Tab-separated table of C-alpha atoms in Angstrom:
chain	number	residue	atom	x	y	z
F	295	UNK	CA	-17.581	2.207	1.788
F	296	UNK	CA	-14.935	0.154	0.008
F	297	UNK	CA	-13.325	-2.295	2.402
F	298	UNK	CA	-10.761	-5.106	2.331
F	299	UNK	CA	-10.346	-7.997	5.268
F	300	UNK	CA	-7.592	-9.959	5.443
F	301	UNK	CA	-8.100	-12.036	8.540
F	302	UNK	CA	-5.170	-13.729	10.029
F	303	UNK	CA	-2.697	-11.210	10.984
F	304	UNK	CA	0.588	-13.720	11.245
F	305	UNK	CA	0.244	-17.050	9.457
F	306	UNK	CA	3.386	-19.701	10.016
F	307	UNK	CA	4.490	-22.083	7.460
F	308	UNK	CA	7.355	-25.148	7.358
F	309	UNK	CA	9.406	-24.631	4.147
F	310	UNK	CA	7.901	-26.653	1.448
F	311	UNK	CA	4.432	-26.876	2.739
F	312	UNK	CA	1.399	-25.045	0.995
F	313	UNK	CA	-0.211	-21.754	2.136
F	314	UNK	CA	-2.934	-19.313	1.992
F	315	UNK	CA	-3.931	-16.156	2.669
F	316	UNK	CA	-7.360	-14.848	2.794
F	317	UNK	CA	-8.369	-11.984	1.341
F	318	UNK	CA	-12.250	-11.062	0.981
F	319	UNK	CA	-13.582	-7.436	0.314
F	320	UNK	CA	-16.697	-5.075	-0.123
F	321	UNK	CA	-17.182	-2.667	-2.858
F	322	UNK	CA	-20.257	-1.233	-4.377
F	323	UNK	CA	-18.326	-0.783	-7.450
F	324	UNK	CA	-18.364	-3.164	-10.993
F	325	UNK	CA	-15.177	-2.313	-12.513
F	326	UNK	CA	-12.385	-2.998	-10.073
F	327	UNK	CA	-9.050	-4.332	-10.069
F	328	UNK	CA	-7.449	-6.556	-6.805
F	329	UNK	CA	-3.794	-6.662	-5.900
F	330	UNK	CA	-1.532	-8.379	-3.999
F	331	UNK	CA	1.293	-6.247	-2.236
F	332	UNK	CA	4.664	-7.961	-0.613
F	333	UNK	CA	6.576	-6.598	1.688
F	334	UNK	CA	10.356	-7.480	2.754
F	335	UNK	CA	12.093	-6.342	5.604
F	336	UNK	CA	13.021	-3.010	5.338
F	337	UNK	CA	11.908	-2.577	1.913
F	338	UNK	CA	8.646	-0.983	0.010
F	339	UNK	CA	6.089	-3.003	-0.995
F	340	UNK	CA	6.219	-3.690	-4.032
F	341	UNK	CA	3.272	-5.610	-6.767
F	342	UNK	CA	3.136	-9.297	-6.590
F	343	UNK	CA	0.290	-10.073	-8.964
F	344	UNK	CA	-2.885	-8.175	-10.385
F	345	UNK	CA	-6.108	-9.263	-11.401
F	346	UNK	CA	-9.885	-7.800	-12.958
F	347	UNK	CA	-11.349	-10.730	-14.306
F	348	UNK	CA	-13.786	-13.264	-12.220
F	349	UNK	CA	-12.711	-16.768	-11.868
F	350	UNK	CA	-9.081	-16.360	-14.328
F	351	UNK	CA	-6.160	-17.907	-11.962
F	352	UNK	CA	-3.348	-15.108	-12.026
F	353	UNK	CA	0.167	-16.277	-11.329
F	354	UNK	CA	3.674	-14.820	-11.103
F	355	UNK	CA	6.844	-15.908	-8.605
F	356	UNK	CA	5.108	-19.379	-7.500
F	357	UNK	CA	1.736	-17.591	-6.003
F	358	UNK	CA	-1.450	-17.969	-7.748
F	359	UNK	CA	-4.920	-15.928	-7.026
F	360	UNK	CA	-7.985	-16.304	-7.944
F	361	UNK	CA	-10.856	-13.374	-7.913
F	362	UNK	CA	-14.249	-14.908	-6.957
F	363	UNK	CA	-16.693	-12.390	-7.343
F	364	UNK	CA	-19.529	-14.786	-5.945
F	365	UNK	CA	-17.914	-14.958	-2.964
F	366	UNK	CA	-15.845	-11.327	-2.743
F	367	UNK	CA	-12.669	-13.151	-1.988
F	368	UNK	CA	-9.407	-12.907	-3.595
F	369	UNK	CA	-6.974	-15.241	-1.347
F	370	UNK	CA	-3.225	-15.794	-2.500
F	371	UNK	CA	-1.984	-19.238	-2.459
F	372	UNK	CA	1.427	-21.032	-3.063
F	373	UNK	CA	2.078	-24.713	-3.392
F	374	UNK	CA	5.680	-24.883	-1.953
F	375	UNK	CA	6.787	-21.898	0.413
F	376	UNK	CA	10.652	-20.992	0.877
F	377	UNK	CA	12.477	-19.039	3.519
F	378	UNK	CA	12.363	-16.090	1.223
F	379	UNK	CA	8.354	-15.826	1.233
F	380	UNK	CA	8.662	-14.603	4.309
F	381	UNK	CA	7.451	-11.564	4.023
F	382	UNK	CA	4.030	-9.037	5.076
F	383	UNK	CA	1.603	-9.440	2.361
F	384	UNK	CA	-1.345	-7.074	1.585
F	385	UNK	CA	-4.490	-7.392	-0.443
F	386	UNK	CA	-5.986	-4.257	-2.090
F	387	UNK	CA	-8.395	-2.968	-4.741
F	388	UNK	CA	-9.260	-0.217	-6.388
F	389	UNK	CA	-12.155	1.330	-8.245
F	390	UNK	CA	-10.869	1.107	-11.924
F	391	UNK	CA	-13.721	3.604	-13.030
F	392	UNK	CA	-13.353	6.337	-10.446
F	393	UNK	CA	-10.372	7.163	-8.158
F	394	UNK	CA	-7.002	5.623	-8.750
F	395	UNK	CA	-5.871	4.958	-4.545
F	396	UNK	CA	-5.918	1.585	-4.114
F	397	UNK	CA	-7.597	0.502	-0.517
F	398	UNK	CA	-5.591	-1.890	1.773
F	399	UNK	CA	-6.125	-4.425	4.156
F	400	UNK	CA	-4.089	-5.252	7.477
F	401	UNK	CA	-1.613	-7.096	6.119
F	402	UNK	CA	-0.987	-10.800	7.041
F	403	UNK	CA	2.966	-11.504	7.969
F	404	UNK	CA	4.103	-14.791	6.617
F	405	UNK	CA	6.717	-16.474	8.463
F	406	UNK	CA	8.322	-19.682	7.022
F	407	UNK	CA	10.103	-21.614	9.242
F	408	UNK	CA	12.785	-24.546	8.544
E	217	UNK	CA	15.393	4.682	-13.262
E	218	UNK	CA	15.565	5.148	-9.374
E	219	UNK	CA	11.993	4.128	-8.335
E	220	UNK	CA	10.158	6.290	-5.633
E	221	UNK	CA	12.684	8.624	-3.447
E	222	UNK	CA	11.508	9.497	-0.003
E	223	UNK	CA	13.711	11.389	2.308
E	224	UNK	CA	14.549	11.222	4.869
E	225	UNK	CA	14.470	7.924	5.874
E	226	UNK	CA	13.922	8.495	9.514
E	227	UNK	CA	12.704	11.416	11.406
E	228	UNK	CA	12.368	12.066	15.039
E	229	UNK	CA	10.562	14.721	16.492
E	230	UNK	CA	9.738	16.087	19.995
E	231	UNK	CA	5.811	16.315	20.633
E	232	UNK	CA	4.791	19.558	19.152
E	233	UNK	CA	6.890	19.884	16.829
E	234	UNK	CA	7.030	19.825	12.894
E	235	UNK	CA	7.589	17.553	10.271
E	236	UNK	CA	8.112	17.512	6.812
E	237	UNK	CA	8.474	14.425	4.567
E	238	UNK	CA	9.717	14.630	0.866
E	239	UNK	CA	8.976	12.488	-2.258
E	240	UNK	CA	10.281	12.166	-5.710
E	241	UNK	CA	7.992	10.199	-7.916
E	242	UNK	CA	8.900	8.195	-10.877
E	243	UNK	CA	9.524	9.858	-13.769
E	244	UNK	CA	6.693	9.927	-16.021
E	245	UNK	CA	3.851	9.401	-13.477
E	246	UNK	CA	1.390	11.441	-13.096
E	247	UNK	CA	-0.144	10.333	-9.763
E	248	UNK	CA	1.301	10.533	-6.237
E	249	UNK	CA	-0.461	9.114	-3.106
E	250	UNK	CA	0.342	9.031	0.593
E	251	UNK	CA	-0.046	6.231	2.714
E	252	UNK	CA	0.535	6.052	6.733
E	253	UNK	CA	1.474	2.117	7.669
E	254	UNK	CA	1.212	0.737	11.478
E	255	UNK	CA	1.196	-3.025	12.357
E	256	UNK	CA	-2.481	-2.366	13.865
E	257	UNK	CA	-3.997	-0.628	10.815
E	258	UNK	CA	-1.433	-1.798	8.335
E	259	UNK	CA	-1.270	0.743	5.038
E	260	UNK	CA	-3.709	3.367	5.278
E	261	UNK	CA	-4.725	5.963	2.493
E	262	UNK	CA	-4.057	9.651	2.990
E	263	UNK	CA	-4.581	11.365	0.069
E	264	UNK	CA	-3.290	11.731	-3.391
E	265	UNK	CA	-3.165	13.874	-6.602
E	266	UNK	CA	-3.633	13.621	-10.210
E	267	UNK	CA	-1.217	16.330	-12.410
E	268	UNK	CA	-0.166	17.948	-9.013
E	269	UNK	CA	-4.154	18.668	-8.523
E	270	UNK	CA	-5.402	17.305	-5.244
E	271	UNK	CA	-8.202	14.739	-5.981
E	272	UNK	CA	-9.029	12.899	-2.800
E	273	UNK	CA	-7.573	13.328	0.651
E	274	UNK	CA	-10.244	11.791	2.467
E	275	UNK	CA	-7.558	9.700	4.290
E	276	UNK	CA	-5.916	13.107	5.669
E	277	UNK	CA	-6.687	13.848	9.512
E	278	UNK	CA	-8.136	17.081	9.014
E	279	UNK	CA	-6.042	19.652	11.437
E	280	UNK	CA	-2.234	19.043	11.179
E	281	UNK	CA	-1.979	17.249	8.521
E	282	UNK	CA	-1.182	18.682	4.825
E	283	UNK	CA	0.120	17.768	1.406
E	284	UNK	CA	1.558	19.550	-1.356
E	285	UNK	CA	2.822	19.251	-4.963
E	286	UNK	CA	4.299	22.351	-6.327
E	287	UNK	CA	5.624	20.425	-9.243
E	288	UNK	CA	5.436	17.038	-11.242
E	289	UNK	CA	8.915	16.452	-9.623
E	290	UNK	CA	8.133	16.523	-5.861
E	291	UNK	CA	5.284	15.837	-2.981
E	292	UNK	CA	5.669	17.116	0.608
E	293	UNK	CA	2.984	16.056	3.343
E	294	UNK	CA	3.612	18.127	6.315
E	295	UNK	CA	2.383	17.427	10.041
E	296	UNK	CA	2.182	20.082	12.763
E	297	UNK	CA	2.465	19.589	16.065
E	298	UNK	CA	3.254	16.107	15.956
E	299	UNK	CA	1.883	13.804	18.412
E	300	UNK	CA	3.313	10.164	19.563
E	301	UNK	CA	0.081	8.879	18.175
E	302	UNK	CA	1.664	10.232	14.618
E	303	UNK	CA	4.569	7.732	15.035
E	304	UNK	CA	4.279	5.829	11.994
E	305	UNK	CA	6.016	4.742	8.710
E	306	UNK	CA	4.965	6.918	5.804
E	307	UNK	CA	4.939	6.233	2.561
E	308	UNK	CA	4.489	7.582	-0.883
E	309	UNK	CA	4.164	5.852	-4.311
E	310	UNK	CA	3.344	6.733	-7.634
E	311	UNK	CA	1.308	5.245	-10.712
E	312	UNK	CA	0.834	5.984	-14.390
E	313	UNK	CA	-2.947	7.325	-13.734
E	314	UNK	CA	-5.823	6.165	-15.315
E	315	UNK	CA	-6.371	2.811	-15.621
E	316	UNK	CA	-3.039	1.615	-14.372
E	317	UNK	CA	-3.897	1.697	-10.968
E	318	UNK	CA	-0.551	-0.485	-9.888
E	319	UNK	CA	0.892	1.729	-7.394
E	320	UNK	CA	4.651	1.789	-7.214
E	321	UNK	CA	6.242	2.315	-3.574
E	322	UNK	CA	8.969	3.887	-2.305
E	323	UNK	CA	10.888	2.997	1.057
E	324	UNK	CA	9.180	5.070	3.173
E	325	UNK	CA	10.013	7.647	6.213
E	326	UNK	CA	9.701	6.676	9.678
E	327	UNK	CA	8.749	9.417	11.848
E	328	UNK	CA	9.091	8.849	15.498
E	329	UNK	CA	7.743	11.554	18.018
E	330	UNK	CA	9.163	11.169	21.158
């Protein structure tokens, strides 16, 4: 089935340093849309950015993405993290041609430190 | 408009005992999912429906667990004979439907069983 890995489960940044987080899936589907979900303390996640199309940088709030098809990997990526990134972050997809649940990783908590 | 409402907030619950979990989707949307989040398996997918029609609950543990939608207004998932193992935050979010698969989250319960 339709799976999403995000492999480092706490990742721990200085302020003003770059970042990633990976994010590579599985899906026997064609027609599928990938997400990136934040997550503040004590709040809901909520959308960070959204993207369908292979190899078209997405943006929005400082964080970029990229999907890569060829290599089933849609990691998130800032230039310049700030206290307030700190956050839990989740990658997801769903199958834009069939059911509308969108299928999670882990999560990865970012922690940006001073 | 008010976003997602889930009540209550917290829950705790002796083992064997039931719960009941309430959510208010946004206005306008016409599907509501359920998803259970722990730190080890981060947001997982429960089930969800389409027009108040269940369409996938694959995510649902089979014998206590159930979910309702008697109107567009408001989802219940019910658990019987809760277990410490059910200890988790749940959450519920809605989305437009069809090929606006950005799901929109709402705060969550946290049920504790003791």
């Amino acid at each position: 089935g339709d799976s999403v890995t995000q492999t480092e489960g706490l990742v721990t940044v200085t302020e003003g340093l770059p970042v990633m987080l990976n994010c590579t899936y599985q899906t026997a589907y064609s027609d599928v849309a990938f997400f990136w979900y934040v997550q503040y303390l004590n709040e809901a996640p909520k959308l960070l950015l959204r993207s369908s199309t292979d190899n078209k940088r997405t943006e929005h709030q400082g964080f970029h993405a990229t999907l890569h098809k060829s290599s089933s990997s849609f990691h998130l990526q800032k230039s310049s993290v700030q206290l307030s990134d700190s956050a839990l972050y989740y990658c997801a997809l769903s199958d834009l041609g069939g059911s509308a649940k969108l299928i999670f990783g882990e999560g990865t908590k970012l922690t940006v430190s001073s | 408009n008010a976003g997602v409402i889930q009540t209550p907030r917290h829950k705790v619950t002796g083992k064997g005992q039931e719960a009941t979990l309430w959510c208010e989707p946004i206005s306008g949307h016409s599907a509501v999912f359920w998803y259970r989040q722990t730190i080890v398996q981060g947001l997982e997918f429960l089930t969800y429906f389409r027009n108040q029609a269940p369409i996938d609950d694959s995510g649902m543990p089979k014998e206590r667990f159930s979910a309702q939608m008697p109107n567009q207004s408001h989802s219940t998932l019910k658990i019987q004979s809760t277990q410490p193992q059910d200890s988790a935050v749940y959450l519920c979010a809605s989305s437009l439907g069809w090929g606006q698969n950005t799901l929109y989250f709402g705060a969550g319960t946290r049920l504790s069983v003791l």
